[in-house]
XYZ file of C-alpha atoms in Angstrom:
607
model
C -112.232 17.431 2.259
C -114.180 16.413 5.353
C -112.799 13.610 7.511
C -115.535 13.346 10.127
C -115.301 10.048 11.968
C -118.207 7.809 12.792
C -119.412 7.815 16.354
C -120.517 4.668 18.138
C -123.141 4.959 20.836
C -122.450 2.369 23.574
C -126.208 1.912 23.838
C -126.341 0.534 20.287
C -126.837 -3.216 19.920
C -123.494 -5.003 19.940
C -124.071 -6.269 16.412
C -124.448 -2.706 15.148
C -121.329 -1.602 17.028
C -119.389 -4.300 15.179
C -120.528 -2.937 11.824
C -119.669 0.632 12.842
C -116.294 -0.105 14.415
C -113.515 1.411 12.258
C -111.369 -0.922 10.207
C -108.370 -0.545 7.915
C -107.207 -2.663 5.013
C -103.677 -3.933 4.569
C -101.471 -0.987 3.468
C -99.493 -0.888 0.246
C -96.293 1.140 0.085
C -94.307 2.810 -2.679
C -91.363 0.623 -3.663
C -88.962 3.613 -3.869
C -90.568 5.543 -0.993
C -91.758 2.875 1.460
C -92.765 5.415 4.125
C -95.531 6.539 1.774
C -98.438 4.101 1.943
C -102.084 3.812 0.934
C -104.873 1.865 2.582
C -108.664 1.866 2.760
C -110.763 2.556 5.846
C -114.422 2.871 6.794
C -113.687 5.322 9.613
C -115.796 8.108 8.074
C -118.820 5.918 7.421
C -117.861 4.480 4.042
C -114.805 2.727 2.692
C -112.424 5.288 1.180
C -108.726 5.405 0.225
C -106.276 7.106 2.583
C -102.663 8.272 2.141
C -100.351 7.593 5.088
C -97.032 9.419 5.377
C -95.409 7.240 8.009
C -92.355 9.443 8.394
C -94.435 12.577 9.002
C -97.005 10.671 11.040
C -99.939 11.979 8.982
C -102.942 10.323 7.388
C -105.138 12.002 4.789
C -108.312 10.804 3.155
C -107.844 10.814 -0.618
C -111.239 9.732 -1.971
C -114.725 10.960 -1.139
C -116.816 8.804 -3.446
C -120.507 8.424 -2.513
C -120.482 4.675 -3.146
C -117.049 4.111 -1.595
C -113.654 2.860 -2.772
C -112.027 -0.305 -1.407
C -108.620 -0.329 -3.068
C -105.868 2.169 -3.837
C -102.400 2.055 -5.382
C -99.331 4.240 -5.004
C -96.752 4.900 -7.721
C -93.210 3.592 -7.098
C -91.921 7.079 -6.301
C -94.740 7.734 -3.846
C -95.851 10.824 -5.748
C -99.340 9.718 -6.791
C -102.231 7.734 -5.370
C -104.522 5.932 -7.817
C -107.838 4.108 -7.618
C -110.463 2.651 -9.927
C -113.355 5.088 -10.286
C -116.769 3.554 -10.860
C -119.714 5.955 -11.178
C -122.598 3.655 -10.212
C -121.268 0.529 -8.519
C -121.366 -1.619 -11.658
C -117.533 -1.971 -11.451
C -117.014 -0.517 -14.917
C -114.983 2.682 -15.059
C -111.467 4.049 -15.239
C -108.288 4.541 -13.202
C -107.758 8.041 -11.760
C -105.147 9.663 -9.531
C -104.291 12.536 -7.203
C -100.934 13.678 -5.826
C -100.014 11.910 -2.600
C -100.107 15.269 -0.793
C -103.022 16.747 -2.766
C -105.082 19.623 -1.436
C -108.875 19.542 -1.188
C -109.100 21.818 -4.228
C -107.418 19.356 -6.579
C -109.573 17.129 -8.782
C -108.729 13.544 -9.785
C -107.105 13.109 -13.185
C -107.070 10.097 -15.523
C -104.275 7.751 -14.533
C -104.265 6.012 -17.918
C -105.483 8.512 -20.533
C -106.388 6.876 -23.802
C -107.343 3.540 -22.245
C -111.043 2.871 -22.857
C -113.422 2.651 -19.904
C -114.437 -0.846 -18.937
C -114.089 -3.453 -16.225
C -110.670 -3.487 -14.610
C -108.367 -6.336 -15.618
C -105.217 -5.462 -13.720
C -102.809 -2.558 -13.348
C -99.008 -2.613 -13.083
C -97.022 0.534 -12.252
C -93.349 1.093 -13.030
C -91.022 4.068 -12.697
C -91.927 5.534 -16.094
C -94.356 2.930 -17.386
C -97.782 1.552 -16.609
C -99.615 -1.438 -18.052
C -103.410 -1.490 -17.854
C -105.847 -4.324 -18.514
C -109.461 -3.671 -19.491
C -112.486 -5.835 -20.283
C -115.355 -4.546 -22.392
C -118.331 -5.484 -24.513
C -118.551 -4.876 -28.252
C -121.636 -3.500 -29.963
C -122.567 -7.031 -31.040
C -122.539 -8.194 -27.413
C -119.231 -10.055 -27.612
C -116.454 -9.476 -25.084
C -112.985 -8.088 -25.662
C -109.946 -7.878 -23.413
C -107.156 -5.406 -24.006
C -103.814 -4.546 -22.430
C -102.349 -1.085 -22.990
C -98.906 0.269 -22.124
C -98.244 3.947 -21.379
C -94.684 5.251 -21.247
C -94.209 8.544 -19.435
C -96.571 11.174 -20.814
C -96.922 9.301 -24.095
C -100.111 7.857 -25.583
C -101.679 4.557 -24.608
C -100.384 1.836 -26.946
C -102.244 -1.428 -27.478
C -100.036 -4.260 -26.272
C -102.446 -7.203 -26.391
C -106.034 -7.964 -27.416
C -108.090 -11.157 -27.284
C -111.681 -12.360 -26.960
C -110.812 -14.554 -23.954
C -110.162 -13.344 -20.410
C -106.757 -11.847 -19.524
C -105.377 -10.022 -16.471
C -102.248 -7.916 -16.065
C -100.322 -9.787 -13.373
C -97.239 -7.708 -12.570
C -94.375 -5.645 -13.987
C -90.736 -6.474 -13.286
C -88.856 -4.040 -11.075
C -86.924 -2.544 -13.995
C -90.033 -2.358 -16.176
C -88.658 -4.596 -18.928
C -91.093 -7.509 -18.452
C -94.825 -7.750 -17.810
C -96.753 -10.909 -16.953
C -100.251 -11.647 -18.257
C -102.520 -14.397 -16.905
C -104.624 -15.486 -19.854
C -107.227 -18.045 -20.881
C -106.672 -18.153 -24.625
C -107.145 -21.930 -24.383
C -110.769 -21.262 -23.359
C -110.509 -22.004 -19.628
C -110.690 -18.972 -17.337
C -110.378 -21.093 -14.170
C -107.040 -22.704 -15.118
C -104.989 -19.901 -16.603
C -101.656 -19.817 -18.364
C -98.908 -17.212 -18.001
C -97.230 -15.172 -20.714
C -94.438 -12.643 -20.228
C -94.095 -9.806 -22.728
C -91.689 -6.970 -23.370
C -94.047 -4.058 -22.555
C -92.315 -1.795 -25.051
C -92.480 -4.022 -28.107
C -95.080 -6.617 -27.177
C -92.593 -9.386 -27.963
C -93.160 -12.648 -26.080
C -90.350 -13.424 -23.608
C -91.750 -16.571 -22.033
C -94.748 -18.913 -21.743
C -95.924 -21.246 -18.985
C -98.947 -23.521 -19.119
C -99.295 -26.734 -17.142
C -102.027 -28.198 -19.333
C -105.733 -28.828 -19.077
C -107.173 -28.648 -15.580
C -104.111 -27.017 -13.996
C -103.841 -23.304 -13.345
C -100.980 -20.878 -12.849
C -100.817 -17.447 -11.264
C -98.065 -14.888 -10.869
C -97.165 -13.935 -7.294
C -94.660 -11.122 -7.747
C -91.418 -10.231 -9.479
C -88.130 -10.070 -7.627
C -87.788 -6.656 -5.936
C -84.278 -6.216 -7.364
C -83.914 -4.305 -10.622
C -82.491 -6.521 -13.351
C -83.523 -9.740 -11.593
C -85.893 -11.495 -14.001
C -87.275 -14.048 -11.528
C -91.034 -14.281 -11.104
C -92.653 -16.050 -8.162
C -95.556 -18.221 -9.291
C -98.177 -20.516 -7.790
C -98.918 -23.802 -9.584
C -101.288 -26.766 -9.161
C -99.165 -29.649 -10.415
C -99.423 -31.452 -7.059
C -103.199 -31.057 -6.823
C -102.847 -28.115 -4.424
C -101.444 -24.600 -4.632
C -97.675 -24.718 -4.406
C -94.923 -22.078 -4.901
C -92.367 -21.863 -7.634
C -89.901 -19.466 -9.266
C -89.690 -18.852 -13.007
C -86.442 -17.246 -14.204
C -87.125 -15.373 -17.433
C -83.408 -14.799 -18.006
C -82.692 -18.502 -18.374
C -86.228 -19.775 -18.995
C -85.837 -22.240 -16.128
C -88.656 -22.949 -13.690
C -88.060 -24.256 -10.186
C -91.077 -25.620 -8.291
C -90.339 -25.445 -4.566
C -91.175 -28.547 -2.526
C -93.272 -27.769 0.559
C -94.347 -30.516 2.945
C -97.477 -28.871 4.366
C -101.159 -29.860 4.190
C -103.547 -27.488 2.445
C -102.719 -24.771 -0.064
C -99.512 -22.740 -0.042
C -99.413 -19.356 -1.748
C -96.778 -16.639 -2.114
C -97.238 -13.277 -0.371
C -94.039 -11.756 -1.728
C -90.251 -11.669 -1.641
C -87.783 -10.693 1.034
C -86.157 -7.376 0.036
C -82.855 -9.018 -0.950
C -84.720 -11.628 -3.038
C -83.181 -14.462 -1.040
C -86.489 -15.919 0.107
C -90.252 -15.905 -0.369
C -92.952 -15.241 2.206
C -95.477 -18.073 2.031
C -99.093 -18.184 3.216
C -100.251 -21.639 4.243
C -104.041 -22.104 4.347
C -105.303 -25.304 5.945
C -108.930 -25.881 6.944
C -109.704 -22.206 7.233
C -106.684 -21.027 9.210
C -103.441 -19.415 8.028
C -99.793 -19.745 8.949
C -96.787 -17.890 7.540
C -93.463 -19.370 6.441
C -90.193 -18.231 4.923
C -88.704 -20.391 2.183
C -85.148 -19.877 0.969
C -84.599 -19.618 -2.787
C -83.342 -21.820 -4.286
C -82.541 -24.236 -1.414
C -86.152 -24.644 -0.249
C -85.274 -24.466 3.461
C -88.512 -23.664 5.301
C -88.969 -21.620 8.488
C -92.276 -21.194 10.329
C -93.157 -17.637 11.437
C -95.287 -17.766 14.609
C -98.651 -15.962 14.431
C -101.897 -16.392 16.409
C -104.511 -18.877 15.201
C -106.861 -17.240 12.725
C -106.873 -15.904 9.177
C -104.227 -13.766 7.503
C -105.870 -11.865 4.660
C -102.631 -10.267 3.456
C -98.954 -10.145 4.370
C -95.769 -8.591 3.008
C -92.156 -8.045 3.993
C -91.089 -4.456 4.694
C -87.758 -3.118 3.345
C -86.111 -3.642 6.740
C -87.209 -7.279 6.903
C -90.209 -6.932 9.216
C -93.275 -8.901 8.174
C -96.576 -7.022 8.250
C -99.856 -8.924 8.214
C -103.609 -8.333 8.304
C -104.937 -10.795 10.894
C -108.346 -11.658 12.353
C -110.183 -14.529 13.994
C -113.841 -15.403 14.290
C -114.101 -13.640 17.633
C -111.596 -10.790 17.135
C -111.793 -7.919 14.647
C -108.979 -7.462 12.106
C -105.746 -5.699 12.963
C -102.643 -4.804 10.955
C -99.657 -6.004 12.970
C -96.095 -7.116 12.483
C -94.489 -10.488 13.165
C -93.495 -9.325 16.666
C -97.152 -8.740 17.563
C -97.104 -4.926 17.469
C -100.025 -3.146 15.801
C -98.648 -0.964 13.007
C -101.774 0.766 11.680
C -104.492 1.487 14.216
C -107.876 2.815 13.066
C -109.200 5.811 14.973
C -112.142 4.948 17.192
C -113.576 2.213 19.370
C -112.764 -1.434 18.778
C -115.467 -3.827 17.688
C -116.965 -5.820 20.555
C -115.607 -9.350 20.647
C -117.700 -12.131 19.195
C -118.126 -15.824 19.804
C -115.216 -17.996 18.582
C -115.574 -20.416 15.675
C -115.337 -24.162 16.093
C -113.846 -26.263 13.300
C -116.446 -28.768 12.098
C -116.655 -31.600 9.589
C -119.219 -34.137 8.390
C -119.778 -36.603 5.558
C -121.790 -35.750 2.432
C -123.963 -38.234 0.458
C -120.942 -39.164 -1.680
C -119.002 -40.230 1.413
C -116.665 -37.241 1.258
C -115.520 -35.236 4.262
C -116.825 -31.664 4.178
C -115.253 -29.026 6.422
C -116.543 -25.761 7.814
C -117.090 -23.749 10.971
C -119.822 -23.440 13.591
C -120.442 -20.739 16.166
C -123.364 -19.913 18.396
C -124.604 -18.797 21.779
C -123.301 -20.427 24.958
C -125.285 -23.304 26.412
C -126.956 -26.355 24.976
C -129.375 -26.712 22.099
C -131.368 -27.163 20.177
C -130.937 -23.672 18.713
C -132.397 -22.180 15.544
C -129.915 -22.403 12.674
C -128.551 -19.992 10.109
C -126.979 -22.190 7.432
C -124.770 -19.561 5.806
C -123.496 -20.290 2.295
C -120.434 -18.503 0.931
C -120.068 -16.796 -2.421
C -117.564 -17.424 -5.157
C -117.942 -20.354 -5.561
C -114.128 -20.313 -5.600
C -113.839 -18.919 -2.075
C -114.060 -20.430 1.402
C -115.074 -19.643 4.940
C -112.164 -19.158 7.290
C -111.665 -18.365 10.955
C -112.160 -14.629 10.452
C -114.299 -11.841 11.870
C -117.712 -11.317 10.245
C -120.129 -8.868 11.901
C -123.124 -10.477 10.179
C -122.312 -13.888 11.659
C -122.041 -12.422 15.151
C -125.334 -10.525 14.660
C -127.144 -13.843 14.224
C -125.380 -15.307 17.258
C -126.484 -12.276 19.310
C -130.043 -13.020 18.145
C -129.830 -16.561 19.542
C -128.933 -18.557 16.422
C -126.249 -21.097 15.720
C -124.432 -20.170 12.497
C -122.931 -22.944 10.378
C -120.594 -22.191 7.473
C -119.941 -25.019 5.001
C -116.996 -25.144 2.600
C -118.946 -27.137 0.031
C -117.532 -28.783 -3.068
C -116.227 -25.922 -5.199
C -114.548 -24.128 -2.284
C -110.887 -23.175 -2.328
C -108.286 -24.406 0.152
C -109.046 -28.128 -0.123
C -107.214 -28.991 -3.310
C -107.802 -28.680 -7.037
C -110.149 -31.665 -7.290
C -112.457 -30.267 -4.581
C -112.457 -26.777 -6.102
C -113.113 -28.061 -9.619
C -115.916 -30.456 -8.615
C -118.498 -27.975 -9.944
C -117.129 -27.796 -13.481
C -119.886 -29.217 -15.645
C -121.977 -29.773 -12.506
C -122.733 -26.459 -10.743
C -125.381 -25.923 -8.094
C -126.457 -29.413 -7.112
C -123.271 -30.478 -5.226
C -123.363 -27.327 -3.080
C -126.999 -27.923 -2.116
C -126.249 -31.570 -1.258
C -123.337 -30.579 0.969
C -125.296 -27.846 2.727
C -128.221 -30.192 3.448
C -125.829 -32.859 4.754
C -124.431 -30.235 7.124
C -127.904 -29.488 8.462
C -128.526 -33.191 9.023
C -125.270 -33.511 10.960
C -126.093 -30.594 13.253
C -129.633 -31.834 13.838
C -128.350 -35.330 14.679
C -125.922 -33.829 17.202
C -128.786 -32.110 19.020
C -127.282 -28.663 18.517
C -129.969 -27.282 16.187
C -133.710 -27.591 15.646
C -134.622 -28.983 12.217
C -137.871 -26.960 12.210
C -136.037 -23.649 12.626
C -133.376 -23.860 9.910
C -132.771 -20.781 7.750
C -130.796 -20.907 4.480
C -128.802 -17.723 3.834
C -126.244 -16.717 1.238
C -124.769 -13.854 -0.751
C -123.738 -13.839 -4.405
C -123.048 -17.496 -5.310
C -124.282 -18.273 -1.822
C -127.517 -16.491 -2.759
C -127.715 -18.694 -5.837
C -127.295 -21.825 -3.717
C -129.885 -20.452 -1.294
C -132.571 -20.022 -3.962
C -131.669 -23.362 -5.538
C -131.822 -25.056 -2.120
C -135.210 -23.508 -1.317
C -136.581 -25.019 -4.530
C -134.853 -28.383 -4.555
C -135.168 -29.112 -0.823
C -138.343 -27.182 0.035
C -139.204 -29.007 3.273
C -135.876 -28.237 4.942
C -136.226 -24.523 5.556
C -138.225 -22.225 7.798
C -137.031 -19.180 5.828
C -134.501 -18.089 3.223
C -132.287 -15.009 2.816
C -130.757 -14.427 -0.632
C -128.540 -11.376 -1.157
C -127.404 -10.434 -4.696
C -128.148 -13.960 -5.979
C -128.111 -15.630 -9.363
C -131.811 -16.443 -9.774
C -132.490 -16.836 -13.518
C -129.205 -18.153 -14.906
C -129.655 -17.659 -18.675
C -130.692 -14.030 -18.173
C -127.941 -13.478 -15.602
C -125.379 -14.609 -18.185
C -126.772 -12.199 -20.791
C -126.453 -9.186 -18.470
C -123.287 -9.881 -16.467
C -119.759 -8.510 -16.890
C -117.456 -10.125 -19.486
C -115.221 -11.757 -16.858
C -118.240 -13.470 -15.299
C -119.398 -14.700 -18.683
C -115.957 -16.214 -19.282
C -116.090 -17.915 -15.875
C -119.579 -19.293 -16.555
C -118.517 -20.700 -19.920
C -115.754 -22.627 -18.179
C -118.030 -23.723 -15.336
C -120.897 -24.888 -17.557
C -118.827 -26.045 -20.517
C -120.165 -23.336 -22.805
C -122.590 -20.437 -23.079
C -126.389 -20.741 -22.646
C -126.655 -21.082 -26.423
C -124.237 -24.030 -26.325
C -125.525 -25.686 -23.117
C -129.158 -24.523 -22.805
C -130.433 -27.585 -20.930
C -127.770 -27.358 -18.233
C -128.296 -23.626 -17.653
C -132.045 -24.193 -17.250
C -131.622 -27.285 -15.060
C -129.261 -25.434 -12.689
C -131.290 -22.198 -12.572
C -133.267 -21.456 -9.375
C -136.132 -20.106 -11.489
C -136.768 -23.643 -12.748
C -137.737 -24.735 -9.227
C -139.697 -21.665 -8.133
C -142.987 -23.628 -8.078
C -141.615 -25.808 -5.273
C -140.529 -23.021 -2.915
C -142.519 -23.078 0.340
C -140.397 -21.078 2.789
C -140.740 -17.303 3.029
C -137.731 -15.563 1.487
C -136.220 -12.104 1.603
C -134.149 -11.043 -1.417
C -131.776 -8.056 -1.454
C -130.244 -6.834 -4.718
C -128.165 -3.959 -6.125
C -129.695 -2.098 -9.040
C -126.282 -1.634 -10.724
C -124.821 -5.079 -10.034
C -122.870 -6.436 -13.020
C -122.044 -9.751 -11.318
C -125.597 -10.812 -10.378
C -127.655 -8.334 -12.423
C -131.014 -7.026 -11.282
C -133.220 -8.081 -14.254
C -132.857 -11.790 -13.608
C -133.608 -11.306 -9.891
C -136.781 -9.383 -10.710
C -137.798 -12.278 -12.968
C -137.536 -14.657 -10.011
C -139.385 -12.355 -7.606
C -142.209 -11.870 -10.119
C -142.469 -15.620 -10.697
C -142.568 -16.379 -6.966
C -145.217 -13.742 -6.346
C -147.298 -15.045 -9.235
C -147.387 -18.388 -7.423
C -148.428 -16.711 -4.122
C -145.018 -17.306 -2.607
C -144.038 -15.137 0.343
C -141.190 -12.893 -0.769
C -139.907 -9.584 0.553
C -137.778 -7.730 -2.007
C -135.360 -4.887 -1.238
C -133.087 -3.042 -3.654
C -130.309 -0.507 -3.169
C -128.696 1.872 -5.647
C -125.203 0.475 -6.115
C -123.633 -2.784 -7.184
C -122.662 -6.200 -5.870
C -122.206 -4.982 -2.307
C -122.332 -1.784 -0.326
C -119.253 0.033 0.978
C -121.368 2.440 3.063
C -121.678 1.461 6.725
C -125.226 2.760 7.265
C -126.405 0.863 4.204
C -124.804 -2.381 5.379
C -126.516 -1.961 8.735
C -129.844 -1.370 6.992
C -129.390 -4.599 5.005
C -128.622 -6.495 8.194
C -131.785 -5.097 9.793
C -133.831 -6.241 6.798
C -132.463 -9.756 7.279
C -132.903 -9.822 11.053
C -136.420 -8.346 11.019
C -137.584 -10.746 8.324
C -136.203 -13.892 9.941
C -137.019 -13.073 13.570
C -140.654 -12.414 12.632
C -140.894 -15.962 11.239
C -138.344 -18.082 13.109
C -138.437 -17.743 16.899
C -135.200 -17.773 18.845
C -136.930 -20.057 21.341
C -139.028 -23.091 20.327
C -142.777 -22.518 20.462
């Protein structure tokens, strides 16, 4: 198997060097063989899974998939590496595996034989047991969700089946308990937890905090026979940690006096404490909390974003850290880099500045701004995040820095619907999607114009996924605001998007809209960008994946055709995978499409 590394020509534009610079994901290690780890890297030109034998000091590329692979798993004994294999990029496929020390001649084998192909809905690996979640579509168009258990070399046995969304959310260390996060109550945003015996399917425990409050599992105790499950709840209006003891049935919510959301990254090896991630206004801190006393200790880390963290068997904390100006690294809590990608570092970028303003409802909206040095007014890229249950943070994004290199200020708004600002803020879109995001984005433009930083005549609206949806909706509902628009893998024709998207996305949309398009037809039409296509005046470039099951291609073509029929200026590009590319050259090509389109229409300097 070839492992040729990318080369970076110093004469390349700095923005392209940032895209090409090698990166690594946070590594996962085998619980019984912690010196055997897996991670993903783009070092060969596309994201692929690698096996890292830390004791031997060797790294070996495991996958060689043309469209790339972002995520791998390792069995508890460290013998096998697994990943989800998707033929086309539509995210529907199957789990496969190779030996950790496989040769190039070996071919991947099914990890879960007998489990039907479909969209992944979680995987939990035990010593002699695996539990696999799958989502699929029936012949009549309805969705189904299944959970199968496989013991040793035995057949796949159906453990659970339902027509509402479910995810496998972890197997206890001794393999006697498995947690499912389900939405049998019809709400895929606020899930409940159920623990089953994976051998019999018998229910061992239930947790649901009621309507409008979600629960998630955050990891079983690492000690065999310890039936405690770390959870994250929303009873206080923000994410907060807790511990659910399945042996006694007792639940202990841990009091944490911190602003923002607090999640659980894992347990200390002796199960005496939890590692907490504290996210507040786009920056992360780490803390240790003793169980059950609740004593809290801050773990110093640099200002920025921690995408992942975990405690090693010896007690060291590893974390994946980045900031707006500095590319990600995997380091420990002493500051030492523990997994260094081979090749040149990404050139540094401009730092982010925390920013807030008031929306039309009088609410404070938070985000980040970055841009070239010097005074304004600059042209503006108003960049809108996807999700919508996501948020911009102080982290490294090569696309943001590419626009800064081109002379633009980039503003990133954590509009209503974003995570990290409490349950009420995140859930503001339920029954009311689309319009609040546009209002918040426009209010952000007004604030930046009033400050003198940006030029109102050179404002560009740009977004990907849900951000692409907000972009197209904003171009139609606020047509005089924008000099150009960039929409990547957007929702454009909502009723058709619903018909073609993956089952998990349909479940999410039913919760968001209060029903399906058949049940809420007026709302789906009112909040669809296609409804406002007649009003679009700005030129727009649209980029879409032909095998995208999140924002499918047919509904985007409908929008492009409608805009062209009205003599709108639209440039349309497609690529042959799914919701995003994992191939470096392709990502660079997409960035060039965006830059070339905008720079031909929006000058970096005022005319």
